Coordinates of C-alpha atoms in Angstrom, one line a residue:
M1 CA 13.1 -5.2 -20.8
G2 CA 16.1 -3.2 -19.8
T3 CA 15.0 -0.1 -21.8
S4 CA 11.5 0.0 -20.1
N5 CA 10.7 3.0 -17.9
A6 CA 9.2 2.6 -14.5
Y7 CA 5.5 3.2 -14.3
G8 CA 4.9 6.7 -12.9
G9 CA 1.4 6.4 -11.7
P10 CA -1.8 7.9 -13.1
K11 CA -1.4 10.9 -15.4
G12 CA -3.4 14.1 -15.2
S13 CA -5.4 13.1 -18.2
N14 CA -6.6 9.9 -16.7
P15 CA -9.9 9.6 -14.7
L16 CA -9.5 9.2 -10.9
V17 CA -11.6 6.0 -11.1
P18 CA -10.5 4.1 -14.2
S19 CA -13.4 2.3 -16.0
W20 CA -11.5 -1.0 -16.0
L21 CA -11.7 -1.2 -12.2
G22 CA -15.3 -2.2 -12.5
G23 CA -17.8 -0.9 -10.0
N24 CA -19.4 -4.0 -8.4
A25 CA -16.6 -4.3 -6.1
A26 CA -17.4 -6.4 -3.1
P27 CA -18.8 -9.9 -3.2
A28 CA -18.8 -10.7 0.4
A29 CA -20.2 -13.7 2.3
A30 CA -21.6 -16.8 0.6
Q31 CA -24.1 -17.5 3.3
P32 CA -27.6 -16.1 2.8
G33 CA -28.1 -12.9 4.8
Q34 CA -31.0 -11.6 6.8
A35 CA -32.7 -8.3 6.2
P36 CA -29.8 -5.8 6.2
V37 CA -29.3 -3.0 8.7
T38 CA -26.3 -1.6 6.9
P39 CA -23.7 0.2 9.1
G40 CA -22.1 2.0 6.2
A41 CA -23.4 4.6 3.8
N42 CA -22.7 2.7 0.6
A43 CA -24.7 -0.5 1.1
G44 CA -25.6 -2.7 -1.8
A45 CA -28.3 -1.5 -4.1
A46 CA -31.8 -3.0 -3.7
G47 CA -32.1 -6.0 -5.9
A48 CA -28.4 -6.4 -6.5
G49 CA -28.2 -9.6 -4.5
P50 CA -26.1 -10.5 -1.5
G51 CA -22.5 -9.2 -1.5
V52 CA -22.8 -6.9 -4.5
A53 CA -21.8 -3.3 -4.0
A54 CA -23.6 -0.4 -5.5
A55 CA -20.4 0.9 -7.0
N56 CA -21.8 4.2 -8.2
A57 CA -23.9 4.9 -5.1
G58 CA -22.3 8.4 -4.9
G59 CA -22.6 9.2 -8.6
E60 CA -20.3 8.8 -11.5
A61 CA -16.6 8.2 -11.2
G62 CA -14.5 11.1 -10.0
P63 CA -13.3 13.9 -12.3
T64 CA -10.0 13.9 -14.2
A65 CA -7.3 15.1 -11.9
S66 CA -3.6 14.9 -11.1
F67 CA -1.7 13.6 -8.1
T68 CA 1.2 15.8 -8.9
S69 CA 1.2 17.7 -5.6
A70 CA 0.8 14.4 -3.6
K71 CA 3.7 12.8 -5.6
S72 CA 5.9 15.8 -4.8
G73 CA 5.2 15.5 -1.1
F74 CA 5.7 11.8 -1.1
T75 CA 9.1 12.1 -2.9
R76 CA 10.2 14.6 -0.2
F77 CA 9.3 12.0 2.4
V78 CA 11.2 9.3 0.6
R79 CA 14.3 11.4 0.2
S80 CA 14.3 12.1 3.9
G81 CA 14.7 8.4 4.5
G82 CA 11.4 8.2 6.3
A83 CA 12.3 11.0 8.7
A84 CA 10.1 13.7 7.3
A85 CA 6.7 12.4 8.6
G86 CA 5.1 15.8 7.9
S87 CA 5.8 15.4 4.2
L88 CA 4.2 11.9 4.3
H89 CA 1.1 13.3 6.1
K90 CA 0.8 16.2 3.6
A91 CA 1.2 13.8 0.6
A92 CA -1.4 11.3 1.9
S93 CA -3.8 14.2 2.7
R94 CA -3.4 15.7 -0.8
Y95 CA -3.9 12.2 -2.3
A96 CA -7.1 11.5 -0.4
R97 CA -8.5 15.0 -1.1
T98 CA -8.0 14.6 -4.9
G99 CA -11.5 13.6 -5.8
G100 CA -12.6 13.1 -2.2
A101 CA -12.8 10.0 0.0
Q102 CA -15.6 8.4 -2.0
A103 CA -13.6 8.5 -5.2
A104 CA -10.6 7.2 -3.3
T105 CA -12.7 4.3 -2.1
Q106 CA -13.9 3.4 -5.6
R107 CA -10.2 3.4 -6.7
M108 CA -9.7 0.4 -4.4
G109 CA -11.4 -1.8 -6.9
A110 CA -10.4 -5.4 -6.4
S111 CA -9.3 -4.7 -2.8
R112 CA -12.8 -3.8 -1.8
A113 CA -14.1 -7.1 -3.2
A114 CA -11.3 -9.0 -1.5
A115 CA -11.9 -7.1 1.8
G116 CA -15.6 -8.3 1.6
R117 CA -14.5 -11.9 1.3
F118 CA -11.9 -11.4 4.0
V119 CA -14.5 -9.9 6.4
S120 CA -16.8 -12.8 5.6
F121 CA -14.2 -15.4 6.6
F122 CA -12.8 -13.8 9.7
G123 CA -16.2 -12.6 10.9
A124 CA -17.5 -16.2 10.7
A125 CA -14.4 -17.7 12.2
S126 CA -14.7 -15.3 15.2
G127 CA -18.3 -16.3 15.9
G128 CA -17.4 -18.9 18.5
G129 CA -18.5 -22.6 18.6
A130 CA -18.2 -24.0 15.1
G131 CA -17.0 -20.6 13.7
L132 CA -14.0 -21.9 11.8
T133 CA -16.0 -24.7 10.3
T134 CA -18.6 -22.2 9.1
A135 CA -15.8 -19.9 7.8
L136 CA -14.1 -22.7 5.8
A137 CA -17.5 -23.8 4.4
T138 CA -17.9 -20.4 2.9
F139 CA -15.2 -21.2 0.4
N140 CA -15.7 -25.0 0.3
L141 CA -12.5 -25.6 2.3
Q142 CA -14.0 -27.9 5.0
G143 CA -11.2 -30.4 4.3
L144 CA -8.7 -28.0 5.8
L145 CA -10.4 -28.2 9.3
N146 CA -7.7 -29.2 11.8
S147 CA -4.9 -28.2 9.4
P148 CA -2.1 -25.9 10.4
V149 CA -3.1 -22.3 10.4
E150 CA -0.5 -21.4 7.8
D151 CA -2.0 -24.0 5.4
I152 CA -5.5 -22.5 5.9
L153 CA -4.4 -18.9 5.3
S154 CA -2.3 -19.9 2.3
A155 CA -5.2 -21.8 0.8
L156 CA -7.5 -18.7 1.1
I157 CA -5.5 -16.5 -1.2
D158 CA -7.0 -17.7 -4.4
H159 CA -10.5 -17.5 -2.9
I160 CA -10.2 -14.1 -1.4
C161 CA -7.9 -12.5 -3.9
P162 CA -8.2 -14.3 -7.3
D163 CA -5.3 -13.5 -9.6
G164 CA -6.5 -11.9 -12.8
G165 CA -3.2 -10.3 -13.7
T166 CA -4.1 -6.6 -13.4
I167 CA -2.2 -4.1 -11.2
D168 CA -5.4 -3.7 -9.2
E169 CA -5.7 -7.4 -8.4
G170 CA -2.0 -7.5 -7.7
I171 CA -2.4 -4.8 -5.0
A172 CA -5.1 -6.9 -3.3
R173 CA -3.0 -10.1 -3.4
S174 CA 0.0 -8.4 -2.1
A175 CA -2.0 -6.9 0.7
F176 CA -3.3 -10.4 1.6
V177 CA 0.2 -11.9 1.6
E178 CA 1.5 -9.1 3.8
T179 CA -1.4 -9.6 6.1
I180 CA -1.1 -13.3 6.6
I181 CA 2.7 -12.9 7.2
A182 CA 2.0 -10.5 10.0
L183 CA -0.8 -12.7 11.4
L184 CA 1.5 -15.7 11.4
D185 CA 4.3 -13.7 13.0
E186 CA 1.8 -12.7 15.7
G187 CA 0.8 -16.4 16.3
I188 CA -2.8 -16.2 15.2
D189 CA -5.0 -19.2 16.3
L190 CA -8.1 -19.5 14.1
D191 CA -9.6 -22.1 16.5
T192 CA -9.9 -19.5 19.3
L193 CA -10.2 -16.4 17.2
T194 CA -11.9 -13.5 19.0
E195 CA -13.8 -10.7 17.4
E196 CA -11.1 -8.3 18.5
Q197 CA -8.5 -10.4 16.7
A198 CA -10.7 -10.6 13.6
M199 CA -11.1 -6.8 13.5
H200 CA -7.3 -6.5 13.9
A201 CA -6.8 -8.9 10.9
I202 CA -9.4 -6.9 8.8
G203 CA -7.6 -3.7 9.7
L204 CA -4.3 -5.1 8.6
F205 CA -5.6 -6.1 5.2
I206 CA -7.4 -2.8 4.6
A207 CA -4.3 -0.8 5.6
H208 CA -2.0 -2.9 3.4
S209 CA -4.3 -2.5 0.5
I210 CA -4.5 1.3 0.9
E211 CA -0.8 1.4 1.3
G212 CA -0.4 -0.5 -2.0
R213 CA -2.9 1.7 -3.9
L214 CA -1.2 4.9 -2.6
C215 CA 2.3 3.7 -3.5
N216 CA 1.1 2.6 -7.0
D217 CA -0.5 6.0 -7.6
I218 CA 2.1 8.4 -6.0
G219 CA 5.0 6.4 -4.8
T220 CA 6.2 4.2 -7.7
K221 CA 9.7 5.8 -7.7
I222 CA 10.3 4.9 -4.0
T223 CA 13.3 2.8 -4.8
F224 CA 14.8 5.5 -7.1
A225 CA 14.3 8.4 -4.7
A226 CA 15.6 6.7 -1.6
D227 CA 19.3 7.5 -1.0
R228 CA 20.0 4.2 0.6
V229 CA 18.5 0.7 0.3
A230 CA 18.3 0.6 4.1
D231 CA 16.1 3.7 4.0
I232 CA 13.4 1.8 2.1
A233 CA 12.4 -0.4 5.1
A234 CA 12.1 2.6 7.3
I235 CA 10.0 4.4 4.7
Q236 CA 7.7 1.5 4.3
Q237 CA 7.3 1.0 8.0
E238 CA 6.5 4.7 8.6
L239 CA 4.0 4.6 5.8
H240 CA 2.3 1.5 7.0
D241 CA 2.1 2.6 10.6
F242 CA 0.5 5.9 9.5
I243 CA -2.1 4.3 7.3
A244 CA -2.8 1.5 9.9
G245 CA -3.5 4.2 12.5
C246 CA -6.1 5.8 10.2
V247 CA -7.7 2.5 9.5
S248 CA -7.8 1.6 13.2
D249 CA -9.6 4.8 13.9
S250 CA -12.2 4.1 11.2
L251 CA -12.7 0.5 12.5
S252 CA -13.3 1.6 16.1
Q253 CA -16.9 2.5 15.4
F254 CA -17.8 -1.1 14.5
E255 CA -16.4 -2.9 17.6
G256 CA -18.5 -5.9 18.5
Q257 CA -20.4 -6.1 15.2
V258 CA -18.3 -8.0 12.6
A259 CA -19.3 -11.5 13.5
A260 CA -23.0 -10.7 13.0
L261 CA -22.8 -8.9 9.7
T262 CA -25.0 -10.2 6.9
D263 CA -23.9 -10.4 3.3
V264 CA -25.2 -7.0 2.3
E265 CA -24.1 -5.4 5.5
I266 CA -20.5 -6.5 4.8
V267 CA -20.5 -4.5 1.6
G268 CA -21.5 -1.3 3.4
F269 CA -19.1 -2.1 6.2
V270 CA -16.1 -2.4 3.8
D271 CA -17.0 0.7 1.9
Q272 CA -17.5 2.7 5.1
I273 CA -14.1 1.6 6.5
Y274 CA -12.3 2.6 3.3
E275 CA -14.2 5.9 3.0
D276 CA -13.7 6.8 6.7
A277 CA -10.0 5.9 6.5
F278 CA -9.5 8.2 3.4
S279 CA -11.5 10.9 5.2
I280 CA -9.1 10.7 8.1
L281 CA -6.1 10.8 5.7
A282 CA -7.6 13.8 4.0
D283 CA -8.0 15.7 7.3
V284 CA -4.7 14.8 8.8
T285 CA -3.3 18.2 7.8
N286 CA -5.0 21.5 6.8
E287 CA -2.1 22.3 4.5

């Protein structure tokens, strides 16, 4: 309605990790896994079954807190038309430090679950040989074998990012759409997908999902604060490049591993990438 106000992000009285996010965030691969050697610190709980995260592995949800300081810094960045990168860095750092990297990871909710399924597909597809056939079978999409890559990626959205109608699920779906647009622009070929290319795709999705979560929490007034419509594209590009760099750094420790990850390992992998990325964001400035 025309009289509605723009959503202003979480208030100071709201918990950092809303109860409606749900904790069991990351159903990953559908194939049975071997005994896990989890690369991440937040692997699935014993007895939880393949692909089910131990959402509260680090304790209860984070404390009630406010993103006021982060919002102020982000607004200064937006009003600069994307030129004040220092304000962006400070805002992202304050955001990630509010509650800590683990709480920030838990706030990712549906994106963590979607990232697990994303890793499952792209990891299998990069396995060589019949990799794409295996990846498609994960979601019962074998009929798409030999289909154009855009048809395969488009068909995956409802399997990787089911639409439940919540803001959280919307962030995951938006991140997936942004990712497949970028991959198609880059000319991705799923038939010859390498592990390096799979890691790149995973990094894109995780970066876009963090970007969406951060904007929803502290940057909801981006279109109102920008002086010119032309500035919005520059602002979004600067934000994406910054977050993508942090995610790339967090992914670098897992080179050469993604194709061999088991179900439970995928859960730990996803949580570790998010947590490490938020830790890098938190440490980007000492201010």
